[in-house]
PDB file of C-alpha atoms in Angstrom:
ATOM      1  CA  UNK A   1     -20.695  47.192  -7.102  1.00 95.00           C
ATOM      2  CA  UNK A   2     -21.117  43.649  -5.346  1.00 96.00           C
ATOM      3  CA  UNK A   3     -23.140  41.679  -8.421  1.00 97.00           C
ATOM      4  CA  UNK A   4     -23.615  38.079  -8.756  1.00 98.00           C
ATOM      5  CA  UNK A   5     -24.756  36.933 -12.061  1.00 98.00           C
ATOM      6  CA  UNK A   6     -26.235  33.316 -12.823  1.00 98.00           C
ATOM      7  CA  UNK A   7     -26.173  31.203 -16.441  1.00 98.00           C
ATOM      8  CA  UNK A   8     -26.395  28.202 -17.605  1.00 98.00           C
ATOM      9  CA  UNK A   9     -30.171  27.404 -17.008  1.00 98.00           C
ATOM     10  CA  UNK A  10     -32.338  25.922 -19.796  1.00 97.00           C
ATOM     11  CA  UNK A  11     -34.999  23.296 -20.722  1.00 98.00           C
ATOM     12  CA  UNK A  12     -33.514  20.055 -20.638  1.00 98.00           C
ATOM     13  CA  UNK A  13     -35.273  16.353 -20.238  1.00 97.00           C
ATOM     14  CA  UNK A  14     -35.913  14.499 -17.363  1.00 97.00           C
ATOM     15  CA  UNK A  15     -32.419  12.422 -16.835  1.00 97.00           C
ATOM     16  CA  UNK A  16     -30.403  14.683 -18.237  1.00 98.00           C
ATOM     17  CA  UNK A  17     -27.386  17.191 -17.014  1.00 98.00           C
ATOM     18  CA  UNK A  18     -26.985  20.785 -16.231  1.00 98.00           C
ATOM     19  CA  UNK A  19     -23.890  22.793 -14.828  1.00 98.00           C
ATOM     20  CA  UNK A  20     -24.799  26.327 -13.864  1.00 98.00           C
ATOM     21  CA  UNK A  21     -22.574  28.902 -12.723  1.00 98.00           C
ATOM     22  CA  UNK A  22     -22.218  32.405 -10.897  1.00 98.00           C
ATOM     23  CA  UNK A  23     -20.004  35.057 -11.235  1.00 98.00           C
ATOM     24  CA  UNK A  24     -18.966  37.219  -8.934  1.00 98.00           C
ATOM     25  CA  UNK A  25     -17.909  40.575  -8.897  1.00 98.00           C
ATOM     26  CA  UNK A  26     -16.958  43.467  -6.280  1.00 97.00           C
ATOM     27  CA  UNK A  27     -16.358  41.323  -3.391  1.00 97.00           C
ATOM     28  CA  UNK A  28     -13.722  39.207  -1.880  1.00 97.00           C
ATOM     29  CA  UNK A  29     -15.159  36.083  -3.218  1.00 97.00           C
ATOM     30  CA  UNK A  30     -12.455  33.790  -1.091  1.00 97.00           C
ATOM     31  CA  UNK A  31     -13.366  34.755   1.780  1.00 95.00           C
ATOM     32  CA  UNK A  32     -17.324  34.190   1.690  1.00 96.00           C
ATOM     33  CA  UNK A  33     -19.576  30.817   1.811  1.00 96.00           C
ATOM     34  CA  UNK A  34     -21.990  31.044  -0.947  1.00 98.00           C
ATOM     35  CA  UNK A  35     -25.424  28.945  -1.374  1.00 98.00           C
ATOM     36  CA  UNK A  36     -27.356  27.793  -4.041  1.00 98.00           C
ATOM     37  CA  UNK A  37     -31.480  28.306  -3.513  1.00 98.00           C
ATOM     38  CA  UNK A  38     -34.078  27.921  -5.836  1.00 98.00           C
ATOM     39  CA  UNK A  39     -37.707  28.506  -6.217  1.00 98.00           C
ATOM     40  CA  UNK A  40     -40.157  26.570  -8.331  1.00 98.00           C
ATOM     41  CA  UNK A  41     -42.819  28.331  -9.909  1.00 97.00           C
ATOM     42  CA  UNK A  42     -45.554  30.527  -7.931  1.00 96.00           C
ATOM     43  CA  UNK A  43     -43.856  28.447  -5.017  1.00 97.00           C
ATOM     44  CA  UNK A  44     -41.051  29.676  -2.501  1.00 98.00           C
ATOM     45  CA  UNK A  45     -37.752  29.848  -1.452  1.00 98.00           C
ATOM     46  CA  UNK A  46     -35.799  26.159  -1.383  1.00 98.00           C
ATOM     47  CA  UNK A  47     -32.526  26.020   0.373  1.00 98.00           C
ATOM     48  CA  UNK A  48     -30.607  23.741  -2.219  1.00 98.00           C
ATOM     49  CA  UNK A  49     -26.678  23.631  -1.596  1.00 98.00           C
ATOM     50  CA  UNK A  50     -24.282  25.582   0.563  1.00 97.00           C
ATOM     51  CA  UNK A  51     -19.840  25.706   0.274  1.00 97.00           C
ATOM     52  CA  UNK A  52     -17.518  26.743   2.497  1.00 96.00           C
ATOM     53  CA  UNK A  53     -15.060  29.613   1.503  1.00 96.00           C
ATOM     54  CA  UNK A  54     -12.146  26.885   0.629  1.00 96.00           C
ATOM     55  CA  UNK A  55     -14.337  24.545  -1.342  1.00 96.00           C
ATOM     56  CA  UNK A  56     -13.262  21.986   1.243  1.00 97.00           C
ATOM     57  CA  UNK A  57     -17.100  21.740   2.740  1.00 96.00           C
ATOM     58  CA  UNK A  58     -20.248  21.314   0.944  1.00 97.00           C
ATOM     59  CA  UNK A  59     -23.828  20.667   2.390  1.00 96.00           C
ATOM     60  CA  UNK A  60     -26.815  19.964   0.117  1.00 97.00           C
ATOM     61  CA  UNK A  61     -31.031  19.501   0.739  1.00 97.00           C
ATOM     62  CA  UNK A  62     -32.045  15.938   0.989  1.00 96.00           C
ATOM     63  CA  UNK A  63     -33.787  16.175  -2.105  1.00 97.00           C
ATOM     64  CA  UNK A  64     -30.327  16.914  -4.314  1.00 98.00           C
ATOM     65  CA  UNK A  65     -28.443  15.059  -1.918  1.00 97.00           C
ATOM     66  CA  UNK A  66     -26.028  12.375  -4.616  1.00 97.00           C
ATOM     67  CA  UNK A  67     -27.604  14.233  -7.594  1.00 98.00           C
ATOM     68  CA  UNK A  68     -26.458  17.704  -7.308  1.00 98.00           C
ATOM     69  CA  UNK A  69     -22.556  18.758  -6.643  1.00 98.00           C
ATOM     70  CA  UNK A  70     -21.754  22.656  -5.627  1.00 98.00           C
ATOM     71  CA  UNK A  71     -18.331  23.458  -6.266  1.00 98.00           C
ATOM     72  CA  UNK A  72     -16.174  27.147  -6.818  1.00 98.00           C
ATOM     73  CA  UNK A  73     -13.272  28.487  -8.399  1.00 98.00           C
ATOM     74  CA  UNK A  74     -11.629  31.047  -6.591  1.00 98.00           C
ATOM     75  CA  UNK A  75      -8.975  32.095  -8.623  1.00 98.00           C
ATOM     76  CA  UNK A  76     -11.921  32.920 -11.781  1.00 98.00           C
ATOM     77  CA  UNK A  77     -14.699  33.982  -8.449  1.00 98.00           C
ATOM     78  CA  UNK A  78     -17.366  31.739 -10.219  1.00 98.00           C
ATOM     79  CA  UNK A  79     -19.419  29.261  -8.016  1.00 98.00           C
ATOM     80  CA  UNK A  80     -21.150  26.191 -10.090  1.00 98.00           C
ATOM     81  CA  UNK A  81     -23.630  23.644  -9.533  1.00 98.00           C
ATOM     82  CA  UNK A  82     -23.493  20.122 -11.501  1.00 98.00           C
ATOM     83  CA  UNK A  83     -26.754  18.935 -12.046  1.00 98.00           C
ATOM     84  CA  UNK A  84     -27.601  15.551 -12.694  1.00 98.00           C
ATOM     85  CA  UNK A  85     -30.024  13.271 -13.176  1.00 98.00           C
ATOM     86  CA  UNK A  86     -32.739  15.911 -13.070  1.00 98.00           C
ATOM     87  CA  UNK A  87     -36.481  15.856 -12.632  1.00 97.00           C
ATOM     88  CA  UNK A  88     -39.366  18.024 -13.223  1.00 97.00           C
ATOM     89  CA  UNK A  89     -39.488  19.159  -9.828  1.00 97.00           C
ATOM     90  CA  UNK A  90     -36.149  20.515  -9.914  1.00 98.00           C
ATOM     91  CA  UNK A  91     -37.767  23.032 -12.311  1.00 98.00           C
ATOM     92  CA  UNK A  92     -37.022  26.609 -10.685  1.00 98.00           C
ATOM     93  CA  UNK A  93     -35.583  29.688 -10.872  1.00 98.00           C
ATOM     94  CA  UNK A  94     -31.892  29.064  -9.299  1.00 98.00           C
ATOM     95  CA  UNK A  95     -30.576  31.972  -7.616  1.00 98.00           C
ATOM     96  CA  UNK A  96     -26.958  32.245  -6.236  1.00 98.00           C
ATOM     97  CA  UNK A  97     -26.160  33.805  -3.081  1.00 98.00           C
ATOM     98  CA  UNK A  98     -23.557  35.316  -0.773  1.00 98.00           C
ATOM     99  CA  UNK A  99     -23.589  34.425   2.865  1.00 96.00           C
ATOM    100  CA  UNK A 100     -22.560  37.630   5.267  1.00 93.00           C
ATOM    101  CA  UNK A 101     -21.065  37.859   8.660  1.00 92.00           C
ATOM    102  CA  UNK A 102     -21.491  40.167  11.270  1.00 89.00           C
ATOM    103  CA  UNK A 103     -19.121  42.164  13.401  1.00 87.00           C
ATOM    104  CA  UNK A 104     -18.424  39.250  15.596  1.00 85.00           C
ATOM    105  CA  UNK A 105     -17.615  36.749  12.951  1.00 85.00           C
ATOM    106  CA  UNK A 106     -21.366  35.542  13.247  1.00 86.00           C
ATOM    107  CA  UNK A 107     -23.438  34.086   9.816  1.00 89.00           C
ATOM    108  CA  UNK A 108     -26.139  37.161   9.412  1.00 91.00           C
ATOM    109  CA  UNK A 109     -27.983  36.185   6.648  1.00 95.00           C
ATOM    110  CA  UNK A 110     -27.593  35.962   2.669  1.00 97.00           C
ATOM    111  CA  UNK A 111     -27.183  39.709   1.243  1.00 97.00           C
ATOM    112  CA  UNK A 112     -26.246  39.489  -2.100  1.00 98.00           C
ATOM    113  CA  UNK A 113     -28.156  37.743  -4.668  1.00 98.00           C
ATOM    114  CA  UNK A 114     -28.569  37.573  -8.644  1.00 98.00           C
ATOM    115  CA  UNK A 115     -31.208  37.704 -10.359  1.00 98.00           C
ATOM    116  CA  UNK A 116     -31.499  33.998 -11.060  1.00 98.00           C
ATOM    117  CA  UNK A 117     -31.381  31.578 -13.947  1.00 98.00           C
ATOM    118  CA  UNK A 118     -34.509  29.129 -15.053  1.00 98.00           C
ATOM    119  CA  UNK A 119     -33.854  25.672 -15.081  1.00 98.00           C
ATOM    120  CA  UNK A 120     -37.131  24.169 -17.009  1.00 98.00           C
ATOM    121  CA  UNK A 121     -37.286  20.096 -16.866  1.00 98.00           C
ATOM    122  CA  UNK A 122     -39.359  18.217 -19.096  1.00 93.00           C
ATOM    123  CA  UNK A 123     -39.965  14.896 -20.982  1.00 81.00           C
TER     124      UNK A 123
ATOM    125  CA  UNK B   1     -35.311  19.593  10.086  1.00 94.00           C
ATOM    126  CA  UNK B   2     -36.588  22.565  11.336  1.00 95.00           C
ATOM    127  CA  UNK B   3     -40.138  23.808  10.169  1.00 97.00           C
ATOM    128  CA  UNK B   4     -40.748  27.065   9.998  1.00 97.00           C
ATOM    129  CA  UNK B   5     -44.546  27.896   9.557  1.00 98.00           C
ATOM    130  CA  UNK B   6     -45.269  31.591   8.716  1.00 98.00           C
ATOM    131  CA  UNK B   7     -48.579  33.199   9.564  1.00 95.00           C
ATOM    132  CA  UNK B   8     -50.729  34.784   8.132  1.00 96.00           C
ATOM    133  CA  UNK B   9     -50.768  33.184   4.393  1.00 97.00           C
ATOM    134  CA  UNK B  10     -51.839  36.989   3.400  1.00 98.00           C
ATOM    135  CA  UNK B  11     -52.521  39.890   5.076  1.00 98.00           C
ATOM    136  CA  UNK B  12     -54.037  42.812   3.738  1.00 98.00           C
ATOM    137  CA  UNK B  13     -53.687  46.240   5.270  1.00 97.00           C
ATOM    138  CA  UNK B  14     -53.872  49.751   3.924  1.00 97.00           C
ATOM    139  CA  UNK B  15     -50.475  51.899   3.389  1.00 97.00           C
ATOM    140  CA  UNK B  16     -49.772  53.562   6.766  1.00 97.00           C
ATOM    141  CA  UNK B  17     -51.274  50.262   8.755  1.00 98.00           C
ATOM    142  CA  UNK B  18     -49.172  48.008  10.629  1.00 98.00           C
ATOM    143  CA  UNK B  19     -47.854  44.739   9.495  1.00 98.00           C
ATOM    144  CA  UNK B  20     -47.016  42.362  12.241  1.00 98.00           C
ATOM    145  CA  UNK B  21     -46.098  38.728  10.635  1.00 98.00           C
ATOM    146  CA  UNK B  22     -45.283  36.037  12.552  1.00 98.00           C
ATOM    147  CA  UNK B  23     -42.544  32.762  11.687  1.00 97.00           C
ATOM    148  CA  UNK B  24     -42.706  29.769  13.854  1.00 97.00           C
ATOM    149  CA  UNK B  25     -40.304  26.765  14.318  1.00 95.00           C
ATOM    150  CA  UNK B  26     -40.814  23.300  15.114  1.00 95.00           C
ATOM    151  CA  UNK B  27     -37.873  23.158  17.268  1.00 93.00           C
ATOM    152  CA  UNK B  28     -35.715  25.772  18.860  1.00 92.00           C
ATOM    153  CA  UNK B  29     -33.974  27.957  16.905  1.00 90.00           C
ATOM    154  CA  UNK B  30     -31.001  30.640  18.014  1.00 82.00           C
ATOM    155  CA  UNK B  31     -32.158  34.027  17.412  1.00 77.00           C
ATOM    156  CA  UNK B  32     -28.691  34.483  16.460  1.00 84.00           C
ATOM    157  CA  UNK B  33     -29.614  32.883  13.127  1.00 93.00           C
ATOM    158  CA  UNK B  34     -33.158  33.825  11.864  1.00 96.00           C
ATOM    159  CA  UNK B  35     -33.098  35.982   9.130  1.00 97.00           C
ATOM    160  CA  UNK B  36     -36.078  37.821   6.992  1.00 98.00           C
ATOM    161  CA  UNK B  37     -36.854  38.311   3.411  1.00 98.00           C
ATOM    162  CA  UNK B  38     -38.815  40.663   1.398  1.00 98.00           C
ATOM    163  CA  UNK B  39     -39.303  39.347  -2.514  1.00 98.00           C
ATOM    164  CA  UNK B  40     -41.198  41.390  -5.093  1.00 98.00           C
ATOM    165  CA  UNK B  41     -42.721  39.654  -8.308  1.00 96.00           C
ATOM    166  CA  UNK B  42     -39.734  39.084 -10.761  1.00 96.00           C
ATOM    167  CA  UNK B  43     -37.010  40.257  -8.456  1.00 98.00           C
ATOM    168  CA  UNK B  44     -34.737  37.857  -5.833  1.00 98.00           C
ATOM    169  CA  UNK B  45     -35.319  38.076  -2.142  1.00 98.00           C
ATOM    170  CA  UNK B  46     -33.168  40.923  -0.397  1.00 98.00           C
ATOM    171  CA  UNK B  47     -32.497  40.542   3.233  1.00 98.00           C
ATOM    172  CA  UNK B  48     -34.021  42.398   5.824  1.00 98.00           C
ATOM    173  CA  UNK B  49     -32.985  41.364   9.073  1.00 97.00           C
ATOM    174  CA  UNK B  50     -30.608  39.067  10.417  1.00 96.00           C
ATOM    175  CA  UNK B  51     -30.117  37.591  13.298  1.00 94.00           C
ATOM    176  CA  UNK B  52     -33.754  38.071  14.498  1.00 95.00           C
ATOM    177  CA  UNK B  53     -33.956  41.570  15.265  1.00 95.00           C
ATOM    178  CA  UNK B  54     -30.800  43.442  13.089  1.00 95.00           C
ATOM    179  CA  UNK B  55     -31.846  45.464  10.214  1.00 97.00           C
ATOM    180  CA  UNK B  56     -29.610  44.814   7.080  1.00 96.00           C
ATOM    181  CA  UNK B  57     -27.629  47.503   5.529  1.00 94.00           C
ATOM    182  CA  UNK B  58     -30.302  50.207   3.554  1.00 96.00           C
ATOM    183  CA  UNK B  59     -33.623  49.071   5.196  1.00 98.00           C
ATOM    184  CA  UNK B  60     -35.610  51.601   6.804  1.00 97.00           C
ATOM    185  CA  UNK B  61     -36.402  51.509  10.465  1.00 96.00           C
ATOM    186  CA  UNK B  62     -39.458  50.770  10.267  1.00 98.00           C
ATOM    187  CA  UNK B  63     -38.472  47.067   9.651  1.00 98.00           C
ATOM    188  CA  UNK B  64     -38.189  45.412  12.967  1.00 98.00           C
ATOM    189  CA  UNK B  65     -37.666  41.878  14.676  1.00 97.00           C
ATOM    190  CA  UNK B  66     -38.326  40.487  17.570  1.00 95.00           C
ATOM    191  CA  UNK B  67     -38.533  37.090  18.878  1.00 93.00           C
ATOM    192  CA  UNK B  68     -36.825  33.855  20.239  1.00 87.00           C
ATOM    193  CA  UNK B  69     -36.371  30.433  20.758  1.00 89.00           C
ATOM    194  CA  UNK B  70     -39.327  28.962  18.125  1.00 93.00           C
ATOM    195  CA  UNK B  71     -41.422  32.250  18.132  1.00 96.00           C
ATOM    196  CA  UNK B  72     -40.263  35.437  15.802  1.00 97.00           C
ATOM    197  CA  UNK B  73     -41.996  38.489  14.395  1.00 97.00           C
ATOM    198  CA  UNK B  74     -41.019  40.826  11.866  1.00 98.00           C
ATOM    199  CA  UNK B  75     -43.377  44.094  12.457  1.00 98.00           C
ATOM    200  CA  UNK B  76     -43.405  46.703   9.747  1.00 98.00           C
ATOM    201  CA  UNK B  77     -45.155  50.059  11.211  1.00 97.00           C
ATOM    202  CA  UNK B  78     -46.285  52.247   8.830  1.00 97.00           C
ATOM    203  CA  UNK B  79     -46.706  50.602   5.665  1.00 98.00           C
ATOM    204  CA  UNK B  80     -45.035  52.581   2.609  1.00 98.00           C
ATOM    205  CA  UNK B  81     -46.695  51.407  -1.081  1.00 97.00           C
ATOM    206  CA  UNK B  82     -43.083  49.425  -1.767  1.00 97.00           C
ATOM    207  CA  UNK B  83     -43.787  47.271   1.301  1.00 98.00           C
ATOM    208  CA  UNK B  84     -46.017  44.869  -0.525  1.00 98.00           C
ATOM    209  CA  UNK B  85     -43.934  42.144  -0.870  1.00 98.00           C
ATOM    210  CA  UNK B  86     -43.807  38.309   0.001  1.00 98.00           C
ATOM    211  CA  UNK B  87     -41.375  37.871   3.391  1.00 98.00           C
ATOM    212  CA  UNK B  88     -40.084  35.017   4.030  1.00 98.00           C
ATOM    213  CA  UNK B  89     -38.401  33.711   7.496  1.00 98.00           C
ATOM    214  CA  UNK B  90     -35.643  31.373   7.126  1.00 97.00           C
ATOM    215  CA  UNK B  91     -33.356  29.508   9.773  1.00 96.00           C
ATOM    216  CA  UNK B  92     -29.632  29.258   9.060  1.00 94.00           C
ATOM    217  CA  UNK B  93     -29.006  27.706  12.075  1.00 90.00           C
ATOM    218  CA  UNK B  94     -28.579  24.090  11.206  1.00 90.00           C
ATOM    219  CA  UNK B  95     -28.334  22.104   8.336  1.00 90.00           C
ATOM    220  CA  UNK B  96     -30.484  21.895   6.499  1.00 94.00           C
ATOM    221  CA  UNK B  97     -31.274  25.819   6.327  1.00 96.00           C
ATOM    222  CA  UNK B  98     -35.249  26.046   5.818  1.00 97.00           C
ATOM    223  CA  UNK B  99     -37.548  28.940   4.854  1.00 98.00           C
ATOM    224  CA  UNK B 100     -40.925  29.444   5.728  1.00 98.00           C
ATOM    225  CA  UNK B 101     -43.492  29.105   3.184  1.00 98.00           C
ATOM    226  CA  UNK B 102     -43.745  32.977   2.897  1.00 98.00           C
ATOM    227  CA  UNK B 103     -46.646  35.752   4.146  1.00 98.00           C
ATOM    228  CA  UNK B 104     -48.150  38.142   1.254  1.00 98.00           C
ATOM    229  CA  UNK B 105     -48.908  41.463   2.178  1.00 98.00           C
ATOM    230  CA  UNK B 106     -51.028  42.858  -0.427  1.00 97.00           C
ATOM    231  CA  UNK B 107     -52.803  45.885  -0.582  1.00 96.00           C
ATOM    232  CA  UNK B 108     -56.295  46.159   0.938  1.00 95.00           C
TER     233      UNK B 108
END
């Protein structure tokens, strides 16, 4: 079964660090970009950080942009994001993601997702 | 940045009605890379379709797309009770990838 399973989220104080991770299961993990979106409470979907299959690219919102670094392991199939100097509206739900492809080699969406892990941040 | 601007906010229809929602963008997006969400309370989002008008592996066909350029619609025909959902658009297109603010079909 493709599953992709979040941790790391917690309260923690404005300023302060957070690394969260994914791990992946039942899939090819190599061989897929993966994203990083979150969604603050009652509020929806924020595209936060997306990384290339290799690592070697990374592409982030402006509002993490120098604050937030998305990085993966391939050999252990876990995908992280270092969170830094955090701020109460970086409180969300932070959901990991697997991008797809279609038949011609063409992005077609994100279709895998966990279930998410809260990120609370307060002075 | 692209701006996608769903409409309605809510729409509420009986089960069995048609849902037609619509997702607009500020600037011209490839219809090769517009995708749609459905998200239940409590639950991630799970694709629907991808590449504007491409159902995702599972859903039923009576999730379709249509659309172009800055104008897309996702049209659900006969509303089954697991329908009511929040869907959201979203762009993956160019960087940076941007969602609509989401439609809520609720129940009438």
């Amino acid at each position: 079964e493709v599953q992709l399973l979040e941790s790391g989220g917690r309260l923690v104080q404005t300023g302060g660090s957070l690394r969260l991770s994914c791990a992946a299961s039942g899939f090819t993990f190599r061989g897929y970009t993966m994203n990083w979106v979150r969604q603050a409470p009652g509020k929806g979907l924020e595209w936060v950080s997306t990384i290339s299959e290799n690592g070697e690219s990374t592409f982030y919102g402006d509002s993490v942009k120098g604050r937030f670094t998305i990085s993966r392991d391939n050999s252990k199939n876990t995908l992280f994001l270092e969170m830094n100097s955090l701020r109460g509206e970086d409180t969300a739900v932070y959901y990991c993601a697997k991008d797809s492809y279609d038949t011609g080699g063409f992005l077609a969406g994100m279709d895998v997702w966990g279930n998410g892990t809260t990120v609370t941040v307060s002075s | 940045e692209i701006v996608l601007t769903q409409s309605p906010g809510t729409l509420s229809l009986s089960p069995g009605e048609r849902a037609t929602l619509s997702c607009r963008a500020s600037h011209s997006v490839a219809s090769t890379y517009l995708a749609w969400y459905q998200q239940k309370p409590g639950q991630p989002p799970r694709l629907l379709l991808y590449g504007a008008s491409s159902r995702a592996t599972g859903v039923p066909d009576r999730f379709s797309g249509s659309g172009s350029e800055s104008d897309f619609t996702l049209v659900i025909s006969r509303l089954e009770p697991e329908d009511f959902a929040v869907y959201y658009c979203q762009q993956y297109g160019f960087s940076p990838l941007t969602f609509g603010q989401g439609t809520k079909v609720e129940v009438k």
